[in-house]
Every structure is written in C-alpha cells, then in structure tokens.
Short mmCIF file of C-alpha atoms in Angstrom, two decimals:
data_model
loop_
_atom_site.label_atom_id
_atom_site.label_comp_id
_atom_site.label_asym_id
_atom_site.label_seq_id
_atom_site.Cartn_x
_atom_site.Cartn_y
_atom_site.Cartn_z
CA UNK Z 70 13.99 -2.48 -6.98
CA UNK Z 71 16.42 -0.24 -4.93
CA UNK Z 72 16.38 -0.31 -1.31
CA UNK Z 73 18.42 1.88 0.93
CA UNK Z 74 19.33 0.73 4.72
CA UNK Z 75 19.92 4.11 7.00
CA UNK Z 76 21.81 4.08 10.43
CA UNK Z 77 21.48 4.74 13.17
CA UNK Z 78 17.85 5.60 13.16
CA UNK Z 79 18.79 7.67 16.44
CA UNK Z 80 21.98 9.19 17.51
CA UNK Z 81 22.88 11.56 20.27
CA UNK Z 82 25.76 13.39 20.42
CA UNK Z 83 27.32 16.32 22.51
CA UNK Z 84 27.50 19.82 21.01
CA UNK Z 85 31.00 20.34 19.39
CA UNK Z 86 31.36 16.41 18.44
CA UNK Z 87 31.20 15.36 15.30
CA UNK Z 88 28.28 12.73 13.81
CA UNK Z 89 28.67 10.42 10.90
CA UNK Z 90 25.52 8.58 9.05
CA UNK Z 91 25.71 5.76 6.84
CA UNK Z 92 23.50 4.45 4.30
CA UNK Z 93 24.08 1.49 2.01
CA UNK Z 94 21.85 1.03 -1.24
CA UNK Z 95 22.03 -2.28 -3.59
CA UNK Z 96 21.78 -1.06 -7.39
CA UNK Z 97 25.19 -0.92 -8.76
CA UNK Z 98 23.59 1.52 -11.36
CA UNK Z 99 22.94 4.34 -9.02
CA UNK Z 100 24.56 7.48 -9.27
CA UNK Z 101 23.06 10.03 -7.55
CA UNK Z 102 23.59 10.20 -4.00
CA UNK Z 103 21.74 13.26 -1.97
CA UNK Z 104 21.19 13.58 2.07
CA UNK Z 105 18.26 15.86 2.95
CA UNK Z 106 17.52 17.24 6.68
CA UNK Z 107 13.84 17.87 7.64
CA UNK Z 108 13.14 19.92 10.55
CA UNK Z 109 9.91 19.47 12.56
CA UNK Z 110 6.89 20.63 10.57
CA UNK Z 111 9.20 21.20 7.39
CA UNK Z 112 9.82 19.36 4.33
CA UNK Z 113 12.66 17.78 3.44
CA UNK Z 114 15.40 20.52 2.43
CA UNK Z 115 18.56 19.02 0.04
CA UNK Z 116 21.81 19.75 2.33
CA UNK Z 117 24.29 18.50 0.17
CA UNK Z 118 24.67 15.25 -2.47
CA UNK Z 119 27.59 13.50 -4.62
CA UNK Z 120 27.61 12.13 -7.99
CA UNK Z 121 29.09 8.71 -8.62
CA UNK Z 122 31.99 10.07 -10.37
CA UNK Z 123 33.44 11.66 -7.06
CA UNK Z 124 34.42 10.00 -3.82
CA UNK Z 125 34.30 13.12 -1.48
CA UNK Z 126 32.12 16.03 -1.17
CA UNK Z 127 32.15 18.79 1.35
CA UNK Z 128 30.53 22.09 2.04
CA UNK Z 129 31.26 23.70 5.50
CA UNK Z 130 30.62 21.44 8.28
CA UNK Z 131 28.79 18.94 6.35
CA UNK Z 132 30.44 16.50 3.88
CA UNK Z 133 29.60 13.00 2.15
CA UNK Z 134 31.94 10.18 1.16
CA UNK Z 135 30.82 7.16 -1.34
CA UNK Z 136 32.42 3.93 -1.92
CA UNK Z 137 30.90 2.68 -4.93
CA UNK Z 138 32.54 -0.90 -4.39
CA UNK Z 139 30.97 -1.22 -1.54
CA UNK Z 140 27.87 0.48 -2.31
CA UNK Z 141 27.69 2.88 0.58
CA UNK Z 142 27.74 6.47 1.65
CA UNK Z 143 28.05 8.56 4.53
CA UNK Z 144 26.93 12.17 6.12
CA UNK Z 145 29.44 13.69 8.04
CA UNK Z 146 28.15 16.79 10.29
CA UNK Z 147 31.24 18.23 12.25
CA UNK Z 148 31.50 20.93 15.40
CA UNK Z 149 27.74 20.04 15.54
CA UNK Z 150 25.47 22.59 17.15
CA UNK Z 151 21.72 22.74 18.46
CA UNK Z 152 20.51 23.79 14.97
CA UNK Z 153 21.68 20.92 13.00
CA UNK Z 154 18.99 18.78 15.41
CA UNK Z 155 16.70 17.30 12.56
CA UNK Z 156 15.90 13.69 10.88
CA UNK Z 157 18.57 13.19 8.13
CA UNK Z 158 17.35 11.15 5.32
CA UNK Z 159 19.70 9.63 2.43
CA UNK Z 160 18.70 9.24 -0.84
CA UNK Z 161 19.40 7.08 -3.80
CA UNK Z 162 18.67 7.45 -7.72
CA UNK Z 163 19.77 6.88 -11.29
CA UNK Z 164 19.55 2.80 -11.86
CA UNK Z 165 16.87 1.50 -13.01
CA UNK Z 166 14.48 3.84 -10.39
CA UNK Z 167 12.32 6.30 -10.93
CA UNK Z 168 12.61 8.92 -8.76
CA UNK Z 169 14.67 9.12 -5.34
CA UNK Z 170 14.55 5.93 -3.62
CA UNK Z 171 14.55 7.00 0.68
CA UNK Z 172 16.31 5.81 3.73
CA UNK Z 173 14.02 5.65 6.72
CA UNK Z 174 15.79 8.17 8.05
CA UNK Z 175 18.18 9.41 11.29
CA UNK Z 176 17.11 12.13 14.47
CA UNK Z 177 20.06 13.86 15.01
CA UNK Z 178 19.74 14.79 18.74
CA UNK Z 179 22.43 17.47 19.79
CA UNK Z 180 22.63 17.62 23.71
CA UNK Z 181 23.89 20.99 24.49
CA UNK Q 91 14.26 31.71 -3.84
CA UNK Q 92 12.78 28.14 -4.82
CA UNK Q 93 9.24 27.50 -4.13
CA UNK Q 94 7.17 23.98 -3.83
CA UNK Q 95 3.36 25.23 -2.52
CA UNK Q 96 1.10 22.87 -1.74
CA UNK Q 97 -2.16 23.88 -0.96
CA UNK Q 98 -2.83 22.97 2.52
CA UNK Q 99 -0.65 22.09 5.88
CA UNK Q 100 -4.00 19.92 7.09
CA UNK Q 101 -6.84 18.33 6.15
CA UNK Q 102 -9.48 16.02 7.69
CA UNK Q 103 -11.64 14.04 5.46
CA UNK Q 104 -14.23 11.29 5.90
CA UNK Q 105 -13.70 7.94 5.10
CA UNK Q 106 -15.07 7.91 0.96
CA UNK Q 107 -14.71 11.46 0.15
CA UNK Q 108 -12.54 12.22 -3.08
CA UNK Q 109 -9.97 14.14 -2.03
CA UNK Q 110 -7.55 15.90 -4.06
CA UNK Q 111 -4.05 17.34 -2.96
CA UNK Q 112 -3.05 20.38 -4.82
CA UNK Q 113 1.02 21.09 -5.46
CA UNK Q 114 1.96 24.23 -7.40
CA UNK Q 115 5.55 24.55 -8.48
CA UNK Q 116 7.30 28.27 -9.44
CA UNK Q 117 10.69 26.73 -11.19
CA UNK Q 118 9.92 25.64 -14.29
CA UNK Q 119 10.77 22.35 -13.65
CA UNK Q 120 9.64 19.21 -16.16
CA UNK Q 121 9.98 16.23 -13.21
CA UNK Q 122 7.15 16.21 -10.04
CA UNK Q 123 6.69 13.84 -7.96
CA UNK Q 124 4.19 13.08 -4.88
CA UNK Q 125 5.76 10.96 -1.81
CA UNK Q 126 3.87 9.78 1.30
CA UNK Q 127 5.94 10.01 4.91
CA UNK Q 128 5.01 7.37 7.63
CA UNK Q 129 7.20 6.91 10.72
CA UNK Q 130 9.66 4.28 10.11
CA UNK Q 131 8.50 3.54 6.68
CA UNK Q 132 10.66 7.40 5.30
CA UNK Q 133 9.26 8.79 2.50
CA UNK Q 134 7.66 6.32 -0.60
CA UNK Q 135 7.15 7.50 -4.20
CA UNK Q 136 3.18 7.09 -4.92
CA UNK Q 137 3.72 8.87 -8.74
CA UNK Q 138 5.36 11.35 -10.41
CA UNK Q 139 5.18 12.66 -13.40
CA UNK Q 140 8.13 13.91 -16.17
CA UNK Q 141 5.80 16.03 -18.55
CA UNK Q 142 2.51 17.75 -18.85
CA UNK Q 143 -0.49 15.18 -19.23
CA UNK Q 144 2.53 12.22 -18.52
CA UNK Q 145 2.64 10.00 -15.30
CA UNK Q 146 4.11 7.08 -14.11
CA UNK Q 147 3.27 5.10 -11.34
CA UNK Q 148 5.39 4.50 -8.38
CA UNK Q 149 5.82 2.35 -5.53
CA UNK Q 150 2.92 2.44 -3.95
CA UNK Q 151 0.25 3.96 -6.44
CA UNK Q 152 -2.51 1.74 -4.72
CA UNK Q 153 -5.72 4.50 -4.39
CA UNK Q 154 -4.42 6.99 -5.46
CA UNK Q 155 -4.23 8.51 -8.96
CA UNK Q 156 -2.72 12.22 -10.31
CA UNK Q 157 -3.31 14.70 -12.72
CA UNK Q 158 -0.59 17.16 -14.68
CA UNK Q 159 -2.67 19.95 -16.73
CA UNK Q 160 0.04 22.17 -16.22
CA UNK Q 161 3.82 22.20 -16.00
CA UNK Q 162 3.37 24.12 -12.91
CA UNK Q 163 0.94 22.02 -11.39
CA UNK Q 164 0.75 18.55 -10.35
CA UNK Q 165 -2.02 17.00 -8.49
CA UNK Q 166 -2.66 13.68 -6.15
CA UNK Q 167 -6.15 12.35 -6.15
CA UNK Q 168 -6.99 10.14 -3.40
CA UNK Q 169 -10.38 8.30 -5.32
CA UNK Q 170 -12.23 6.86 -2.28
CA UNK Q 171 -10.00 8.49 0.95
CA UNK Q 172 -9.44 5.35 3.57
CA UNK Q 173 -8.53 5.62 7.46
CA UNK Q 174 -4.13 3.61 5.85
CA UNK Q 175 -4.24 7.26 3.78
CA UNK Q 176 -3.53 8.91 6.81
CA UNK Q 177 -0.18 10.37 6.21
CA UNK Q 178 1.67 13.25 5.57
CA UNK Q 179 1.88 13.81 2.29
CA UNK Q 180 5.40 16.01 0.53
CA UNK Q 181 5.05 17.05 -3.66
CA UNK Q 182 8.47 17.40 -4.81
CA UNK Q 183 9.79 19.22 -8.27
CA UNK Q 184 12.93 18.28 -9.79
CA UNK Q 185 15.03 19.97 -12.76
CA UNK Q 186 17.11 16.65 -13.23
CA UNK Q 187 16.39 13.54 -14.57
CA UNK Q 188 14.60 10.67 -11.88
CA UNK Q 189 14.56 13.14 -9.03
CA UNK Q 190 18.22 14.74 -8.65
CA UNK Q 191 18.41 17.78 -7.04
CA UNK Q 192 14.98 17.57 -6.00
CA UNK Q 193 13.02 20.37 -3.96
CA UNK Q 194 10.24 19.74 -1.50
CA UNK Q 195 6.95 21.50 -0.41
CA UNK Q 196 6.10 21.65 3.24
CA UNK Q 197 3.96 18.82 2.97
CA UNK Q 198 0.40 17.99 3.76
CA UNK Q 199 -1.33 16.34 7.05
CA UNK Q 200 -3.75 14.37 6.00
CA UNK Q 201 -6.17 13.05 8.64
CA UNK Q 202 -9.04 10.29 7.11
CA UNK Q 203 -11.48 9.86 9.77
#
C-alpha cells in the first residue's frame, strides 16, 4: 500500500521566518496531494492541496510544490505568526488507496 | 458553513461494552470515512464507506465494524471495546472520490478502562 514519510516531526521557528515541510509518498499513481493543520482539541481542517497535474499551488502565506518524479511535496508557511502554531499533516490519495493515506504529522512551534 | 458532528468529545467505557460512535454529516456528501489518531502513528483509515448500506474495510478494521443507514449518517461500532481502542477517534465526509477534499469532525476521546 501507500505510505507517506513526514518531516520534521518538530520544527521551531522565529515569528516572521518562513517554514517548509516535506513529505514523500511511494505510489506513482497518486494524485491528490492535501496538507491539513489541526489545532489542539480540533480536527483536522484542509488548508490547502494540489492535484497532480500542477506543480505549484499557493493561497496567501501558505503554498505547496510537488515533484511527481521524485514523488514528493512540500508546505510552505511564510511571515509565520503565533496562530499558524498547530501539527501539519500531509496527505496522499488516488492510486490504488482508498481513502487519504496520512503522514505522522509536524508541530509547528512559532517562538514569538 | 460545513459541518462533520460527531456525537461526543469523550467517552469512557469498560473493557467489553459495545460501544458505538455516532458521526452525522450536513453536506450531502456520498464518501465517509472513520480514522483513528495515535501519537506518532497520524491518523489510520479503520473504514469508510462510499454509499448508503456500502462499506469497505480499511487499514486497520481489526474490532471494529460500521453501519451507513443513512447518507447523512455513518457509524463506528467498536464490538467488544479493549484497553489498544483507546484513541481519539475523527469521522470524515468527502464529496470527491477516495477522500479528496475531505472535511473532519472534531473527533472523539475515547477512554477504555
């Protein structure tokens, strides 16, 4: 089946900076590519995702990139600030999957 | 606004009660799905379910079974509850096909004691 590698599983940065999370998956048939942030005591809420047919995606300060030869994508969260502190998970979907196939997740610490 | 209820943000059981995990969806959506969340394990697909009366088993669908009388509703049945179903527990509806664009309830805390 699928399986989805997420990291860092922690990363700290200063308010302002910018953080990046990877993921890499290993079905070439995937094509569905979503990154959802869940805030303590919340579910998981969708933040943004990219379709295999597009190598860029961005909305505000957020944005993912996906390099289908290499089978990996990243979350890119710029001029962070206190509010985006959360656990990031990426997602994966549309092989031979059902459903959305996790990463184990990131905590996004922002350090004001 | 999008809504994913479940039922309850806690529960405690006893070890070998049937317990049963409610999920009530308001968007007309055809694809459910029930996850489990465990630290460092992120969240694992126990079943889901693409029509009324229709499921398919997931990952880990080991003790657990589900029930779809509704399009609305979609419910996970823990048969005999054991002290490794402690988890939290997130139902998730979908208008796309295997999960895109996916919205999640709050989830529930499940405590088997």
């Amino acid at each position: 089946g699928e399986n989805v590698e997420q990291h860092p599983s922690t990363l700290s940065v200063q308010e302002g900076d910018s953080a990046v999370i990877k993921c890499t998956y290993s079905d070439s048939a995937s094509n569905y590519f979503p990154w959802y942030k869940q805030e303590l005591g919340k579910g998981p809420q969708l933040i943004i995702d990219i379709r295999s047919n597009v190598g860029e995606k961005k909305d505000q300060r957020i944005a993912v990139t996906l390099n289908k030869t290499a089978k990996h994508f990243s979350l890119h969260i710029t001029e962070t600030q206190p509010e985006d502190s959360a656990v990031y998970f990426c997602a994966v979907t549309g092989g031979g999957a059902d459903g959305l196939t996790f990463g184990k997740g990131t905590h996004l610490i922002i350090q004001p | 606004d999008v809504k994913v209820t479940q039922s309850s943000r806690y529960l405690v059981k006893r070890t070998g009660e049937k317990v049963f995990l409610e999920c009530v969806q308001d968007m007309d959506h055809e694809n459910m799905f029930w996850y489990r969340q465990d630290p460092g394990l992120g969240l694992r697909l126990i079943y889901f379910s693409y029509d009324v009366k229709m499921k398919e088993k997931g990952d880990i669908p080991e003790g657990y079974s589900v029930s779809r009388e509704k399009k609305e509703r979609f419910s996970l049945i823990l048969e005999s509850a054991s002290t490794n179903q402690t988890s939290m527990y997130l139902c998730a509806s979908s208008p796309g096909w295997m999960g895109t664009e996916a919205f999640f309830g709050q989830g529930t805390r499940l405590t088997v004691v």
